[in-house]
């Protein structure tokens, strides 16, 4: 009886944990593709375990990132005693002309920066840059390493 019980437990463990390196159906794209639903065919993916581990590593790294790379338009960057006040004045001036735009005033020692917009691709920022340059002729597009998906400009 003990042998039968051990065999059943071993079989269940093998079924539950037998696919090394695989995540649950919700985590692994491979497991999602291979999972079967009623009325669907069966897909079997054969590849090196290293490919699956690399994909898992890529997924985990992306989940830990606070956002995605994108672009903003930088209007002002300054240092010194008056830089904070100047940044706020730039923000106010921009919002008076473009009230629907999201303006960010950031402090990253020793710089105060004023940036506007959130764009996934650089070419999406160019129409706004053209309009903003009438007021701020020295403005330019900058790459932003982590923009939240909620922040992107919708056209």
PDB file of C-alpha atoms in Angstrom:
ATOM      1  CA  UNK A   1       0.000   0.000   0.000  1.00  0.00           C
ATOM      2  CA  UNK A   2       2.855   2.405   0.863  1.00  0.00           C
ATOM      3  CA  UNK A   3       4.518   1.622  -2.448  1.00  0.00           C
ATOM      4  CA  UNK A   4       1.333   2.459  -4.353  1.00  0.00           C
ATOM      5  CA  UNK A   5       0.914   5.714  -2.417  1.00  0.00           C
ATOM      6  CA  UNK A   6       4.553   6.695  -3.089  1.00  0.00           C
ATOM      7  CA  UNK A   7       4.117   5.867  -6.773  1.00  0.00           C
ATOM      8  CA  UNK A   8       0.995   8.042  -7.041  1.00  0.00           C
ATOM      9  CA  UNK A   9       2.693  10.961  -5.251  1.00  0.00           C
ATOM     10  CA  UNK A  10       5.751  10.602  -7.497  1.00  0.00           C
ATOM     11  CA  UNK A  11       3.571  10.596 -10.601  1.00  0.00           C
ATOM     12  CA  UNK A  12       1.702  13.702  -9.450  1.00  0.00           C
ATOM     13  CA  UNK A  13       4.966  15.496  -8.663  1.00  0.00           C
ATOM     14  CA  UNK A  14       6.343  14.547 -12.054  1.00  0.00           C
ATOM     15  CA  UNK A  15       3.231  15.871 -13.790  1.00  0.00           C
ATOM     16  CA  UNK A  16       3.220  19.089 -11.771  1.00  0.00           C
ATOM     17  CA  UNK A  17       6.955  19.852 -11.887  1.00  0.00           C
ATOM     18  CA  UNK A  18       8.249  17.692 -14.720  1.00  0.00           C
ATOM     19  CA  UNK A  19       8.677  20.467 -17.253  1.00  0.00           C
ATOM     20  CA  UNK A  20      11.855  22.090 -15.988  1.00  0.00           C
ATOM     21  CA  UNK A  21      12.130  25.822 -16.351  1.00  0.00           C
ATOM     22  CA  UNK A  22       8.522  26.228 -17.456  1.00  0.00           C
ATOM     23  CA  UNK A  23       6.301  28.701 -15.712  1.00  0.00           C
ATOM     24  CA  UNK A  24       2.613  28.366 -15.130  1.00  0.00           C
ATOM     25  CA  UNK A  25       0.244  28.680 -18.064  1.00  0.00           C
ATOM     26  CA  UNK A  26      -0.264  32.350 -17.286  1.00  0.00           C
ATOM     27  CA  UNK A  27       3.477  33.149 -17.240  1.00  0.00           C
ATOM     28  CA  UNK A  28       5.052  31.244 -20.102  1.00  0.00           C
ATOM     29  CA  UNK A  29       4.102  31.990 -23.692  1.00  0.00           C
ATOM     30  CA  UNK A  30       5.169  28.431 -24.546  1.00  0.00           C
ATOM     31  CA  UNK A  31       2.851  26.939 -21.952  1.00  0.00           C
ATOM     32  CA  UNK A  32       0.003  29.144 -23.172  1.00  0.00           C
ATOM     33  CA  UNK A  33       0.462  27.990 -26.752  1.00  0.00           C
ATOM     34  CA  UNK A  34       0.778  24.344 -25.731  1.00  0.00           C
ATOM     35  CA  UNK A  35      -2.224  24.432 -23.386  1.00  0.00           C
ATOM     36  CA  UNK A  36      -5.307  22.794 -24.780  1.00  0.00           C
ATOM     37  CA  UNK A  37      -8.848  23.998 -24.696  1.00  0.00           C
ATOM     38  CA  UNK A  38     -11.977  22.163 -25.635  1.00  0.00           C
ATOM     39  CA  UNK A  39     -12.391  21.909 -29.415  1.00  0.00           C
ATOM     40  CA  UNK A  40      -8.841  23.026 -30.247  1.00  0.00           C
ATOM     41  CA  UNK A  41      -5.982  21.063 -31.700  1.00  0.00           C
ATOM     42  CA  UNK A  42      -2.741  20.293 -29.920  1.00  0.00           C
ATOM     43  CA  UNK A  43       0.489  22.237 -30.382  1.00  0.00           C
ATOM     44  CA  UNK A  44       3.812  20.875 -29.199  1.00  0.00           C
ATOM     45  CA  UNK A  45       6.866  23.136 -29.114  1.00  0.00           C
ATOM     46  CA  UNK A  46      10.256  21.460 -29.146  1.00  0.00           C
ATOM     47  CA  UNK A  47      13.266  23.595 -28.400  1.00  0.00           C
ATOM     48  CA  UNK A  48      16.308  23.839 -26.244  1.00  0.00           C
ATOM     49  CA  UNK A  49      15.592  24.507 -22.565  1.00  0.00           C
ATOM     50  CA  UNK A  50      18.045  27.421 -22.877  1.00  0.00           C
ATOM     51  CA  UNK A  51      15.633  29.201 -25.239  1.00  0.00           C
ATOM     52  CA  UNK A  52      12.824  28.858 -22.740  1.00  0.00           C
ATOM     53  CA  UNK A  53      15.028  30.034 -19.879  1.00  0.00           C
ATOM     54  CA  UNK A  54      16.136  33.045 -21.907  1.00  0.00           C
ATOM     55  CA  UNK A  55      12.506  33.893 -22.712  1.00  0.00           C
ATOM     56  CA  UNK A  56      11.594  33.591 -19.016  1.00  0.00           C
ATOM     57  CA  UNK A  57      14.488  35.879 -18.115  1.00  0.00           C
ATOM     58  CA  UNK A  58      13.338  38.426 -20.717  1.00  0.00           C
ATOM     59  CA  UNK A  59       9.744  38.339 -19.391  1.00  0.00           C
ATOM     60  CA  UNK A  60      10.871  38.781 -15.765  1.00  0.00           C
ATOM     61  CA  UNK A  61      13.112  41.736 -16.680  1.00  0.00           C
ATOM     62  CA  UNK A  62      10.311  43.447 -18.568  1.00  0.00           C
ATOM     63  CA  UNK A  63       7.907  42.997 -15.649  1.00  0.00           C
ATOM     64  CA  UNK A  64      10.411  44.685 -13.337  1.00  0.00           C
ATOM     65  CA  UNK A  65      10.775  47.730 -15.598  1.00  0.00           C
ATOM     66  CA  UNK A  66       8.674  50.700 -14.538  1.00  0.00           C
ATOM     67  CA  UNK A  67       7.734  51.549 -18.134  1.00  0.00           C
ATOM     68  CA  UNK A  68       8.904  51.496 -21.720  1.00  0.00           C
ATOM     69  CA  UNK A  69      11.397  53.609 -23.578  1.00  0.00           C
ATOM     70  CA  UNK A  70       9.899  56.621 -25.279  1.00  0.00           C
ATOM     71  CA  UNK A  71      10.425  60.273 -26.083  1.00  0.00           C
ATOM     72  CA  UNK A  72       9.533  63.662 -24.631  1.00  0.00           C
ATOM     73  CA  UNK A  73      10.216  67.237 -25.670  1.00  0.00           C
ATOM     74  CA  UNK A  74      12.620  69.111 -23.431  1.00  0.00           C
ATOM     75  CA  UNK A  75      11.801  72.790 -23.101  1.00  0.00           C
ATOM     76  CA  UNK A  76      14.172  73.875 -20.347  1.00  0.00           C
ATOM     77  CA  UNK A  77      17.179  72.667 -18.421  1.00  0.00           C
ATOM     78  CA  UNK A  78      18.932  74.820 -15.863  1.00  0.00           C
ATOM     79  CA  UNK A  79      20.973  74.900 -12.686  1.00  0.00           C
ATOM     80  CA  UNK A  80      21.515  77.461  -9.987  1.00  0.00           C
ATOM     81  CA  UNK A  81      19.475  79.366  -7.464  1.00  0.00           C
ATOM     82  CA  UNK A  82      16.822  80.585  -9.926  1.00  0.00           C
ATOM     83  CA  UNK A  83      16.468  77.343 -11.926  1.00  0.00           C
ATOM     84  CA  UNK A  84      13.439  76.064 -10.007  1.00  0.00           C
ATOM     85  CA  UNK A  85      11.552  79.325 -10.450  1.00  0.00           C
ATOM     86  CA  UNK A  86      12.504  79.480 -14.148  1.00  0.00           C
ATOM     87  CA  UNK A  87      11.298  75.889 -14.644  1.00  0.00           C
ATOM     88  CA  UNK A  88       7.944  76.755 -13.090  1.00  0.00           C
ATOM     89  CA  UNK A  89       7.649  79.826 -15.315  1.00  0.00           C
ATOM     90  CA  UNK A  90       8.333  77.696 -18.414  1.00  0.00           C
ATOM     91  CA  UNK A  91       5.679  75.220 -17.262  1.00  0.00           C
ATOM     92  CA  UNK A  92       3.116  77.995 -16.739  1.00  0.00           C
ATOM     93  CA  UNK A  93       3.904  79.582 -20.093  1.00  0.00           C
ATOM     94  CA  UNK A  94       3.530  76.264 -21.925  1.00  0.00           C
ATOM     95  CA  UNK A  95       0.270  75.372 -20.193  1.00  0.00           C
ATOM     96  CA  UNK A  96      -1.200  78.755 -21.114  1.00  0.00           C
ATOM     97  CA  UNK A  97      -0.656  77.888 -24.792  1.00  0.00           C
ATOM     98  CA  UNK A  98      -1.209  74.107 -24.611  1.00  0.00           C
ATOM     99  CA  UNK A  99      -3.568  73.391 -21.690  1.00  0.00           C
ATOM    100  CA  UNK A 100      -4.178  69.745 -22.695  1.00  0.00           C
ATOM    101  CA  UNK A 101      -0.511  68.728 -22.625  1.00  0.00           C
ATOM    102  CA  UNK A 102       1.089  66.975 -19.672  1.00  0.00           C
ATOM    103  CA  UNK A 103       4.099  68.980 -18.516  1.00  0.00           C
ATOM    104  CA  UNK A 104       6.728  67.480 -16.221  1.00  0.00           C
ATOM    105  CA  UNK A 105       9.044  69.529 -14.043  1.00  0.00           C
ATOM    106  CA  UNK A 106      11.852  67.273 -12.842  1.00  0.00           C
ATOM    107  CA  UNK A 107      14.795  67.777 -10.547  1.00  0.00           C
ATOM    108  CA  UNK A 108      17.780  65.518 -11.063  1.00  0.00           C
ATOM    109  CA  UNK A 109      20.642  67.176  -9.185  1.00  0.00           C
ATOM    110  CA  UNK A 110      21.866  69.670 -10.189  1.00  0.00           C
ATOM    111  CA  UNK A 111      19.451  70.136 -13.115  1.00  0.00           C
ATOM    112  CA  UNK A 112      15.867  71.365 -13.219  1.00  0.00           C
ATOM    113  CA  UNK A 113      14.186  70.191 -16.419  1.00  0.00           C
ATOM    114  CA  UNK A 114      10.839  70.876 -18.032  1.00  0.00           C
ATOM    115  CA  UNK A 115       9.574  68.233 -20.443  1.00  0.00           C
ATOM    116  CA  UNK A 116       6.290  67.797 -22.260  1.00  0.00           C
ATOM    117  CA  UNK A 117       4.542  64.877 -23.931  1.00  0.00           C
ATOM    118  CA  UNK A 118       5.008  61.123 -23.894  1.00  0.00           C
ATOM    119  CA  UNK A 119       5.634  59.476 -27.229  1.00  0.00           C
ATOM    120  CA  UNK A 120       6.546  55.913 -28.114  1.00  0.00           C
ATOM    121  CA  UNK A 121       8.455  56.920 -31.259  1.00  0.00           C
ATOM    122  CA  UNK A 122      10.488  60.007 -32.017  1.00  0.00           C
ATOM    123  CA  UNK A 123       8.540  60.878 -35.171  1.00  0.00           C
ATOM    124  CA  UNK A 124       5.331  61.102 -33.077  1.00  0.00           C
ATOM    125  CA  UNK A 125       6.875  63.957 -31.072  1.00  0.00           C
ATOM    126  CA  UNK A 126       7.808  66.073 -34.090  1.00  0.00           C
ATOM    127  CA  UNK A 127       4.407  67.767 -34.705  1.00  0.00           C
ATOM    128  CA  UNK A 128       4.269  69.007 -31.097  1.00  0.00           C
ATOM    129  CA  UNK A 129       7.931  70.024 -31.252  1.00  0.00           C
ATOM    130  CA  UNK A 130       7.172  72.169 -34.289  1.00  0.00           C
ATOM    131  CA  UNK A 131       4.361  73.973 -32.416  1.00  0.00           C
ATOM    132  CA  UNK A 132       6.367  74.361 -29.194  1.00  0.00           C
ATOM    133  CA  UNK A 133       9.391  75.833 -30.986  1.00  0.00           C
ATOM    134  CA  UNK A 134       7.408  78.981 -31.734  1.00  0.00           C
ATOM    135  CA  UNK A 135       7.468  79.729 -28.000  1.00  0.00           C
ATOM    136  CA  UNK A 136      10.616  77.812 -26.960  1.00  0.00           C
ATOM    137  CA  UNK A 137      13.025  77.880 -29.926  1.00  0.00           C
ATOM    138  CA  UNK A 138      15.709  75.814 -28.137  1.00  0.00           C
ATOM    139  CA  UNK A 139      13.446  72.865 -27.356  1.00  0.00           C
ATOM    140  CA  UNK A 140      14.326  69.399 -28.656  1.00  0.00           C
ATOM    141  CA  UNK A 141      13.265  65.742 -28.459  1.00  0.00           C
ATOM    142  CA  UNK A 142      14.910  63.601 -25.757  1.00  0.00           C
ATOM    143  CA  UNK A 143      14.821  59.885 -25.109  1.00  0.00           C
ATOM    144  CA  UNK A 144      13.136  58.845 -21.863  1.00  0.00           C
ATOM    145  CA  UNK A 145      14.155  55.421 -20.502  1.00  0.00           C
ATOM    146  CA  UNK A 146      10.930  54.527 -18.679  1.00  0.00           C
ATOM    147  CA  UNK A 147       7.574  56.065 -19.539  1.00  0.00           C
ATOM    148  CA  UNK A 148       4.474  54.468 -18.037  1.00  0.00           C
ATOM    149  CA  UNK A 149       2.055  53.162 -20.647  1.00  0.00           C
ATOM    150  CA  UNK A 150      -0.737  55.316 -19.164  1.00  0.00           C
ATOM    151  CA  UNK A 151       1.267  58.468 -19.946  1.00  0.00           C
ATOM    152  CA  UNK A 152       1.477  58.089 -23.726  1.00  0.00           C
ATOM    153  CA  UNK A 153      -0.169  60.791 -25.820  1.00  0.00           C
ATOM    154  CA  UNK A 154      -3.263  59.533 -27.592  1.00  0.00           C
ATOM    155  CA  UNK A 155      -4.091  60.984 -30.998  1.00  0.00           C
TER     156      UNK A 155
END
